[in-house]
Short mmCIF file of C-alpha atoms in Angstrom, two decimals:
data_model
loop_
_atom_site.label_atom_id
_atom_site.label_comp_id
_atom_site.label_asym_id
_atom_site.label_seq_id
_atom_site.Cartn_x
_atom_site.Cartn_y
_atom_site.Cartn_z
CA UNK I 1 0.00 0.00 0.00
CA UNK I 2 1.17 3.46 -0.71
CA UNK I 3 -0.14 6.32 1.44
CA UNK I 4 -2.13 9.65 -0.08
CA UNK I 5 -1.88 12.54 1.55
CA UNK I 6 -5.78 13.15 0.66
CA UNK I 7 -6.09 16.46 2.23
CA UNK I 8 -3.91 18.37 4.93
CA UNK I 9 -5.67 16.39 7.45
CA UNK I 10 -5.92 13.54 6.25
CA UNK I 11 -3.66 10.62 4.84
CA UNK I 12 -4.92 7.29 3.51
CA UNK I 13 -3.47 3.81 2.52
CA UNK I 14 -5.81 2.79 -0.10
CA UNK I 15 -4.01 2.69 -2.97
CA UNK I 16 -5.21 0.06 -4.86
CA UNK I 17 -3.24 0.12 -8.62
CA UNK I 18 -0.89 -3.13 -9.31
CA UNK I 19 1.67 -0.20 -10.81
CA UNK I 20 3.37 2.79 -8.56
CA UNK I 21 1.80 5.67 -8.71
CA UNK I 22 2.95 8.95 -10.05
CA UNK I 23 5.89 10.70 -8.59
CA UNK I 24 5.10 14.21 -9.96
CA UNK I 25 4.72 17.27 -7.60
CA UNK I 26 1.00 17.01 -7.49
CA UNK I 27 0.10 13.29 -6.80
CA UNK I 28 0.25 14.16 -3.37
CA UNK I 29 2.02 10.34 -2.46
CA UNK I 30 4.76 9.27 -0.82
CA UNK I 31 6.59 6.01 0.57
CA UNK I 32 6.90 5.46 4.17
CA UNK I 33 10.22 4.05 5.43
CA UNK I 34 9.99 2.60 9.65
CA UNK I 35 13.72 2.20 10.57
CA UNK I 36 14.19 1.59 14.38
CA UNK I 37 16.28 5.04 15.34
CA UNK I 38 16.52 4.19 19.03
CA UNK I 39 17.96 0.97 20.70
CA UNK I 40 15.01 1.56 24.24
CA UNK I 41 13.26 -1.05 25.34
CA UNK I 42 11.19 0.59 28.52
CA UNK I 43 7.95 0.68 29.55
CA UNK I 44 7.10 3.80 27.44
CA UNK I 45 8.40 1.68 24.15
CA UNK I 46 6.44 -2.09 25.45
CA UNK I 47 3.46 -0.10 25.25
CA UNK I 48 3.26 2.32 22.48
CA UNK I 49 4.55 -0.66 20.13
CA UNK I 50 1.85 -3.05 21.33
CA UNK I 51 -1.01 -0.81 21.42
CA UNK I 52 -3.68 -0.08 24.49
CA UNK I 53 -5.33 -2.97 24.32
CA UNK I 54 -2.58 -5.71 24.02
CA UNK I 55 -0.32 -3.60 26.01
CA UNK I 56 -2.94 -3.60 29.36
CA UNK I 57 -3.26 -7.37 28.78
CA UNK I 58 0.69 -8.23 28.44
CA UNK I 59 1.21 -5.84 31.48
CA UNK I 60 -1.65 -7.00 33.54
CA UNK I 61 -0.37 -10.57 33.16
CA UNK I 62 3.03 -9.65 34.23
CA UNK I 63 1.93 -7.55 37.15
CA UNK I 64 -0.31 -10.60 38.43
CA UNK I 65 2.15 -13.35 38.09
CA UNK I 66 5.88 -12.19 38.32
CA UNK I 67 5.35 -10.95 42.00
CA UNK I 68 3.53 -12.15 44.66
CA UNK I 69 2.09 -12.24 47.81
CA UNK I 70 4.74 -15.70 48.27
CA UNK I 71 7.81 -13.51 47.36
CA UNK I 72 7.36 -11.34 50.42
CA UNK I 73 6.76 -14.32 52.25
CA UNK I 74 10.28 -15.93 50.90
CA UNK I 75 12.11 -12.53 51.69
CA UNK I 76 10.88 -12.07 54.97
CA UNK I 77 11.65 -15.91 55.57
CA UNK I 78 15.33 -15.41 54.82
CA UNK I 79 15.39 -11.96 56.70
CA UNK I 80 15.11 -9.35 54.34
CA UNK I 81 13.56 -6.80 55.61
CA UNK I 82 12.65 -4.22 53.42
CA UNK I 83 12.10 -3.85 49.51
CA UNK I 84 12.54 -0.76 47.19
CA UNK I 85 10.18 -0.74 44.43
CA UNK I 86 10.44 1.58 41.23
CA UNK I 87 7.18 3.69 39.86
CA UNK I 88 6.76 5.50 36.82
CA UNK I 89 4.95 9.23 37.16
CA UNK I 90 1.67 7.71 35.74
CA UNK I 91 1.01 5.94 38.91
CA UNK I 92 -0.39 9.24 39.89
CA UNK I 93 -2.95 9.06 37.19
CA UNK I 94 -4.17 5.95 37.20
CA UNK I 95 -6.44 4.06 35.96
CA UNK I 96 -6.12 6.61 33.15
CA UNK I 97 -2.70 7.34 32.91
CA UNK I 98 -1.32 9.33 29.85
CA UNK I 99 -0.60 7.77 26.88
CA UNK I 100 0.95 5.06 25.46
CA UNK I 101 0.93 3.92 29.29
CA UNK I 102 -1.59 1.53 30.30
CA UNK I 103 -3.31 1.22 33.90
CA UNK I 104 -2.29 -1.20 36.63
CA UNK I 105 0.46 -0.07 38.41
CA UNK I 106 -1.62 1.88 41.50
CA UNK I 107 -3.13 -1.41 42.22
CA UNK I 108 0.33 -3.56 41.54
CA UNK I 109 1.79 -1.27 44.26
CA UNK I 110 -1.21 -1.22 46.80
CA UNK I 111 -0.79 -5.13 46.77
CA UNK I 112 2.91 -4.53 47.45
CA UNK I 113 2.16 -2.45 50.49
CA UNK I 114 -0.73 -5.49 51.52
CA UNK I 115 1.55 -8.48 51.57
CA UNK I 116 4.69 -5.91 52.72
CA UNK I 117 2.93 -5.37 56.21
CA UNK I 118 1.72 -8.99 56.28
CA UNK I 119 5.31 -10.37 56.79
CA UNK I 120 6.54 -6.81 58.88
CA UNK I 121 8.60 -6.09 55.87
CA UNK I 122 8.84 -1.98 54.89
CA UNK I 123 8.51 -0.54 51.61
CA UNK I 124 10.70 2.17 49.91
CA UNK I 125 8.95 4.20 47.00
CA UNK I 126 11.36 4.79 44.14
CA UNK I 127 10.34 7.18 41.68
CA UNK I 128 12.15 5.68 38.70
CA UNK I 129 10.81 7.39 35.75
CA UNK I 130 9.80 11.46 35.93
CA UNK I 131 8.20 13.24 32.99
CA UNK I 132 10.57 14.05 30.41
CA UNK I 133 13.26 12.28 31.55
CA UNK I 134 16.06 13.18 34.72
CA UNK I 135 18.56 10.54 32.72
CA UNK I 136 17.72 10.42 29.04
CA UNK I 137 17.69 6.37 29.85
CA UNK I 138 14.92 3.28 29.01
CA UNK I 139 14.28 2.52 32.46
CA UNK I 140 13.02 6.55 33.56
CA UNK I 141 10.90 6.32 29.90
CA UNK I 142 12.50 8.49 27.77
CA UNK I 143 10.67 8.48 24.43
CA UNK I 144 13.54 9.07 22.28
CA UNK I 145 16.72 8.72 24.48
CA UNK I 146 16.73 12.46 25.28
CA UNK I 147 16.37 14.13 28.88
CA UNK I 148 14.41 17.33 29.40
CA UNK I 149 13.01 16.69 33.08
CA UNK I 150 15.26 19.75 33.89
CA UNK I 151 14.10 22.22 31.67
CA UNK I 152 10.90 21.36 29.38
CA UNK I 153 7.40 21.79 29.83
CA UNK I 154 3.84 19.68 28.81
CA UNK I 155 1.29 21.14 26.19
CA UNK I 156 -0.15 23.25 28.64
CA UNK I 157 2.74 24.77 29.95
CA UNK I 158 3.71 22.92 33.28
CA UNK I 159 7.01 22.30 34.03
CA UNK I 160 8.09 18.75 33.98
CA UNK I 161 9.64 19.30 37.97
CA UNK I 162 6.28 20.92 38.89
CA UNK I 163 4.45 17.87 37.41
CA UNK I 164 7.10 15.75 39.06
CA UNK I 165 6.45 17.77 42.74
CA UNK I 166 2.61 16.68 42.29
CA UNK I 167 3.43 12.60 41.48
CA UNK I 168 5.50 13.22 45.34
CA UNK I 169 2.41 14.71 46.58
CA UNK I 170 0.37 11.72 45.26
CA UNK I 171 2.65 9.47 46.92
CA UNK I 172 3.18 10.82 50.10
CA UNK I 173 -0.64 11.37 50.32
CA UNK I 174 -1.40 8.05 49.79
CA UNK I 175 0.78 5.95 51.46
CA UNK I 176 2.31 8.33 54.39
CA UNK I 177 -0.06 6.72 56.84
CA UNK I 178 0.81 2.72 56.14
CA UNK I 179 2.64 0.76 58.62
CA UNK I 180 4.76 -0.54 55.60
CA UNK I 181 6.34 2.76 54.35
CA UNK I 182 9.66 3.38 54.97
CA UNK I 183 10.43 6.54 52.67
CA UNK I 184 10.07 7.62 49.47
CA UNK I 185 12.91 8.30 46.98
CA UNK I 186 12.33 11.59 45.18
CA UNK I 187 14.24 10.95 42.34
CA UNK I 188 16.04 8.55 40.68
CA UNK I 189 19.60 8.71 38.92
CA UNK I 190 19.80 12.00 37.25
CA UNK I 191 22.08 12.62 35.05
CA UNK I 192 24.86 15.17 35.50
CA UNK I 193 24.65 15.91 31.38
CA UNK I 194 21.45 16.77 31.78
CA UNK I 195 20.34 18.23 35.19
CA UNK I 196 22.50 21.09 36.52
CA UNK I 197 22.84 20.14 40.52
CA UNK I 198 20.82 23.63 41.50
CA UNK I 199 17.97 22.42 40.00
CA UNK I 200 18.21 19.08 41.33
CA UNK I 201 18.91 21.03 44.98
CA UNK I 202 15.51 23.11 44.98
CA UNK I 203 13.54 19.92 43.26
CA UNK I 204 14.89 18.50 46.40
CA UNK I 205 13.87 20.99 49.10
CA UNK I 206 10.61 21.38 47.39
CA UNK I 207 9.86 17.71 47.61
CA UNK I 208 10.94 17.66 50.95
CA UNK I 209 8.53 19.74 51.80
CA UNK I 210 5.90 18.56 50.44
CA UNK I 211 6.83 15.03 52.15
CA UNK I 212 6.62 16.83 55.24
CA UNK I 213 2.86 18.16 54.88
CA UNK I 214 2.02 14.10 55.45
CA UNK I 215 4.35 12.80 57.42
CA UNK I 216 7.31 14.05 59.89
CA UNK I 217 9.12 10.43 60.12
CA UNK I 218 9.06 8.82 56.34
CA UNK I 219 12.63 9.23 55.55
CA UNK I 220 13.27 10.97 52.22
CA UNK I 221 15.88 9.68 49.64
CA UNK I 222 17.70 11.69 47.91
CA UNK I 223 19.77 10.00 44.36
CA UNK I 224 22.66 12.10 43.66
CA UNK I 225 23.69 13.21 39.98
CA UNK I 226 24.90 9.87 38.12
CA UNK I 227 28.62 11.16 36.99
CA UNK I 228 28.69 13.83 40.02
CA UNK I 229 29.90 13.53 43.17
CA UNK I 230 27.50 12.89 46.48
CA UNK I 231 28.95 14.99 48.46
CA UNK I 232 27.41 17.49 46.24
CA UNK I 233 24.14 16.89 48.07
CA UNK I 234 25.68 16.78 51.99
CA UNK I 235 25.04 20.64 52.71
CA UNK I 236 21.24 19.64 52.56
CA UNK I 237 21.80 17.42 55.29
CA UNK I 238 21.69 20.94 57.60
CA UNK I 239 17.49 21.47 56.24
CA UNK I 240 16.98 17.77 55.81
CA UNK I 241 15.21 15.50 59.00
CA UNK I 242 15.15 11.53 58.50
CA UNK I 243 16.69 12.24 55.03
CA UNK I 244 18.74 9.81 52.82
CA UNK I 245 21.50 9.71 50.42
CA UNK I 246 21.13 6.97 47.44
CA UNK I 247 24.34 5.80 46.23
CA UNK I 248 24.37 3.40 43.80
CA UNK I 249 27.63 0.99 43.08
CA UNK I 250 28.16 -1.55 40.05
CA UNK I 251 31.19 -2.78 38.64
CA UNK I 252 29.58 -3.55 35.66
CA UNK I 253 29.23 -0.55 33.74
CA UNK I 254 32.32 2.13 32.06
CA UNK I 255 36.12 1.09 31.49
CA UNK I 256 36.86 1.13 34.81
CA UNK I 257 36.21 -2.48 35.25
CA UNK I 258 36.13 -3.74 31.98
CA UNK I 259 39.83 -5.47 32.64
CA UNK I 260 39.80 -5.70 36.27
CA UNK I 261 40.71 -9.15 37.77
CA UNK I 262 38.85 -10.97 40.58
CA UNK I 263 41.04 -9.58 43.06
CA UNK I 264 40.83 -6.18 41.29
CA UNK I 265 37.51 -5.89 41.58
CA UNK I 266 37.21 -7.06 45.43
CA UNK I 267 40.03 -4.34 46.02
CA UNK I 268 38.18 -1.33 44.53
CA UNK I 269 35.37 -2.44 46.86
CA UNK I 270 37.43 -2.83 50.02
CA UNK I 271 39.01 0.69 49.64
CA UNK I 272 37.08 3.14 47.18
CA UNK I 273 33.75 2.03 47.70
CA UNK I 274 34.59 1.70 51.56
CA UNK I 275 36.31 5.10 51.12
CA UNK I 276 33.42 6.83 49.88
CA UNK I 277 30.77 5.62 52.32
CA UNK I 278 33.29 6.42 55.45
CA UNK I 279 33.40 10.09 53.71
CA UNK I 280 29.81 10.32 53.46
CA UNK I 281 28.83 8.76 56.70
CA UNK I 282 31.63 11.08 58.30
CA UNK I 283 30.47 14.47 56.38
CA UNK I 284 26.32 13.84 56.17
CA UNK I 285 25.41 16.45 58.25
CA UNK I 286 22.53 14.10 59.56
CA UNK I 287 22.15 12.41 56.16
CA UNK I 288 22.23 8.49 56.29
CA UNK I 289 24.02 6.34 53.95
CA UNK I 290 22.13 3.58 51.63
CA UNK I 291 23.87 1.85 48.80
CA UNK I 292 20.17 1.85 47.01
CA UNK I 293 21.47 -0.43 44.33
CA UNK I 294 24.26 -3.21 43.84
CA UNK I 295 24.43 -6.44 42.03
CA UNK I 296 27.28 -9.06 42.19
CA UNK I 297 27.72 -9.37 38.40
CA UNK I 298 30.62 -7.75 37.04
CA UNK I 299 32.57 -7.72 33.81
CA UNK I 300 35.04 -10.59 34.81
CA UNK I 301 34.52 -13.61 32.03
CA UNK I 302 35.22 -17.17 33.65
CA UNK I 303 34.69 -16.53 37.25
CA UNK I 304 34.01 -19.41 39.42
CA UNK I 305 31.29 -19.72 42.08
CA UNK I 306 34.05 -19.44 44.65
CA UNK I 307 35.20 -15.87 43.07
CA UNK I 308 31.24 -14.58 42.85
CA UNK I 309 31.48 -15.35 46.27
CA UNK I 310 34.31 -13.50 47.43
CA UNK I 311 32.59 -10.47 45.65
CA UNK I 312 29.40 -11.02 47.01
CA UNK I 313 30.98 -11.08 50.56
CA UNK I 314 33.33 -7.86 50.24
CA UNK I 315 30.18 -5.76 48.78
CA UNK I 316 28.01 -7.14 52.08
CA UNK I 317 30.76 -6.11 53.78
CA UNK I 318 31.18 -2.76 52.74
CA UNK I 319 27.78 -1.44 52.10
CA UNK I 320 26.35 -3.20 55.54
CA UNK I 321 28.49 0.03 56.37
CA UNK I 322 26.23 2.21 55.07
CA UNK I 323 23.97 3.60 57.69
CA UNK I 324 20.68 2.79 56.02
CA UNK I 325 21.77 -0.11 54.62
CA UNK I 326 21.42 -1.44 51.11
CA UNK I 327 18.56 -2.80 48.32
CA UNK I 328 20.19 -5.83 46.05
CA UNK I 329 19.18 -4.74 42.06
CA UNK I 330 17.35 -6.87 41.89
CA UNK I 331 15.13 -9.39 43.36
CA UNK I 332 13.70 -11.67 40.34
CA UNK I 333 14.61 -11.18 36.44
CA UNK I 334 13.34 -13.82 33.75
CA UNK I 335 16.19 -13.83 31.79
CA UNK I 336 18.37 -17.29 33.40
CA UNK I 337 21.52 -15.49 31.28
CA UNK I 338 22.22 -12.92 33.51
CA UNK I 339 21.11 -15.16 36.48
CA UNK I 340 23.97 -13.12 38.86
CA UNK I 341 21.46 -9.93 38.66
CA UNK I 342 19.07 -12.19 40.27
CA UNK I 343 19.76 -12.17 43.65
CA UNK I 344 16.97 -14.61 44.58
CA UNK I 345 18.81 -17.41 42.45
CA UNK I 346 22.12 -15.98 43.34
CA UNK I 347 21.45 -16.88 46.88
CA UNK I 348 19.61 -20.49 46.60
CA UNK I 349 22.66 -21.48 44.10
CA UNK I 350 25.13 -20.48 46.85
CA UNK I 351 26.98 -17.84 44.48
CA UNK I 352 25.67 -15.37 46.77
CA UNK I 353 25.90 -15.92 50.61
CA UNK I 354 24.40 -14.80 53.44
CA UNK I 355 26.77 -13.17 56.35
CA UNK I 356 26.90 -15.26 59.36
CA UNK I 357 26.10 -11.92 61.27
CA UNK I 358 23.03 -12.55 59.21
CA UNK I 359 22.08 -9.79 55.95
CA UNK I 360 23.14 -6.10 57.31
CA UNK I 361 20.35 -4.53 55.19
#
């Protein structure tokens, strides 16, 4: 089919003839070319390429089967004590979130809270994806790869941070009075290319607020900028109460580890990492510590089961240091490839082990 450009608002695909049609300036048809410009695969791309309707069915099923009330259950069995969950900024519209995004994720999260309290676990709010984009990446739904949380603006004129302050507001309204909060993370992982730290400052102190209207004890996390330095954000510590600092370690991503050894790799735990938590714990002004994201994969080919263990054991180590503890990225994935990102089959295959201090988390 070839596609007419009928009138200026409208275009068909009923072309019919066996032969091409004319080319000449006033056929008014053209050839459409789909080439795949962007490599994303988030949320925002799942369901603008499968449509609303198959998109709320493939998500519903995923939402009702790949967690559970069971998995709290397990965790709280094997004393974990606390989950951090990531939410897009639609929650705060559902069930009619805007589009391509599909509802179901208010309801995903209100079970969360359910089976949380159940097994005296405590939930941390993670507000992975803001509109626009703080990171430019798949997982905080860019459409296109590009970040303009910092600076752009909807159709009508809002600012994407005063659209993000109102998702906080949502949250903190709705969920400030369970037993199974533990704090909610204002933002995650912006990116230093894109969001110039005074910004990110008064989005902070603006959310804070706004946490405090509901609740004087949820503890507040604050992510720092993702190529920056945290100690950027300690100064806040002097306005902040029951406030956080997000820190977020892999050795997995950049050139940094690409050719690191075993013992490399265990080293730049023991000492940087180490390093860098002592410096923050020492110079927070009041703010805790949490190492809001680790895995023990890194970029070492070959590695036996006794060297993931080593690694597990000096990251444990090191980020039970922090002073509110740590979240394991992440529980569950589907994909038995990259089954060291899974720390649930990390464990129960003994490539990950638990402390005999028990988990410092």
């Amino acid at each position: 089919m070839y596609l007419q450009a009928r009138d200026v608002n409208k275009v068909t695909a009923d072309y019919m003839s066996s032969s091409e049609p004319d080319w000449g300036d006033n056929s008014a048809t053209f050839e459409m070319i789909i080439t795949i410009a962007s490599p994303l695969h988030g949320e925002y791309q799942l369901a603008n390429g499968f449509g609303p309707v198959d998109a709320a069915r493939v998500l519903k099923y995923h939402r009702d089967s790949f967690i559970s009330a069971n998995d709290f259950e397990y965790l709280s069995k094997i004393g974990i004590n606390g989950v951090r969950i990531p939410v897009g900024y639609w929650i705060a519209s559902d069930p009619h979130p805007p589009k391509p995004f599909v509802p179901g994720s208010l309801q995903a999260l209100d079970n969360a809270f359910l089976w949380a309290e159940n097994n005296d676990m405590k939930i941390i709010i993670d507000l992975h994806a803001v509109p626009g984009s703080q990171n430019g990446q798949e997982h905080s739904a860019s459409i296109d790869g590009v970040s303009q949380w910092a600076t752009g603006r909807n159709d009508y004129g809002k600012s994407y941070i005063d659209l993000t302050l109102e998702v906080i507001e949502f949250l903190a309204s709705r969920y400030s009075g369970r037993q199974g909060l533990y704090g909610i993370e204002l933002l995650n992982e912006p990116m230093i290319h894109y969001v110039p730290i005074d910004t990110l400052k008064s989005y902070y102190r603006k959310g804070y607020e706004i946490m405090r209207r509901y609740s004087a004890e949820t503890y507040v996390l604050i992510s720092p900028l993702v190529g920056g330095d945290p100690g950027d954000l300690l100064d806040l510590g002097n306005e902040f109460f029951n406030s956080i600092i997000d820190l977020h370690y892999y050795n997995v991503f950049g050139d940094t580890f690409s050719n690191m050894t075993v013992q490399q790799n265990v080293d730049y735990v023991s000492v940087n990492r180490h390093q860098e938590i002592t410096r923050l714990n020492q110079r927070g002004n009041g703010l805790l510590t949490f190492v809001g994201e680790w895995t023990n994969e890194w970029a070492v080919r070959g590695a036996s089961q006794e060297d993931y263990q080593r690694f597990g054991q000096v990251q444990l180590q090191m980020y039970g240091q922090a002073t509110a503890g740590w979240a394991y990225w992440n529980y569950i994935i589907d994909d038995p490839s990259n089954n060291h990102w899974d720390f649930k089959q990390s464990y129960e295959t003994r490539y990950l082990l638990r402390p005999s201090s028990g988990w410092l988390h």
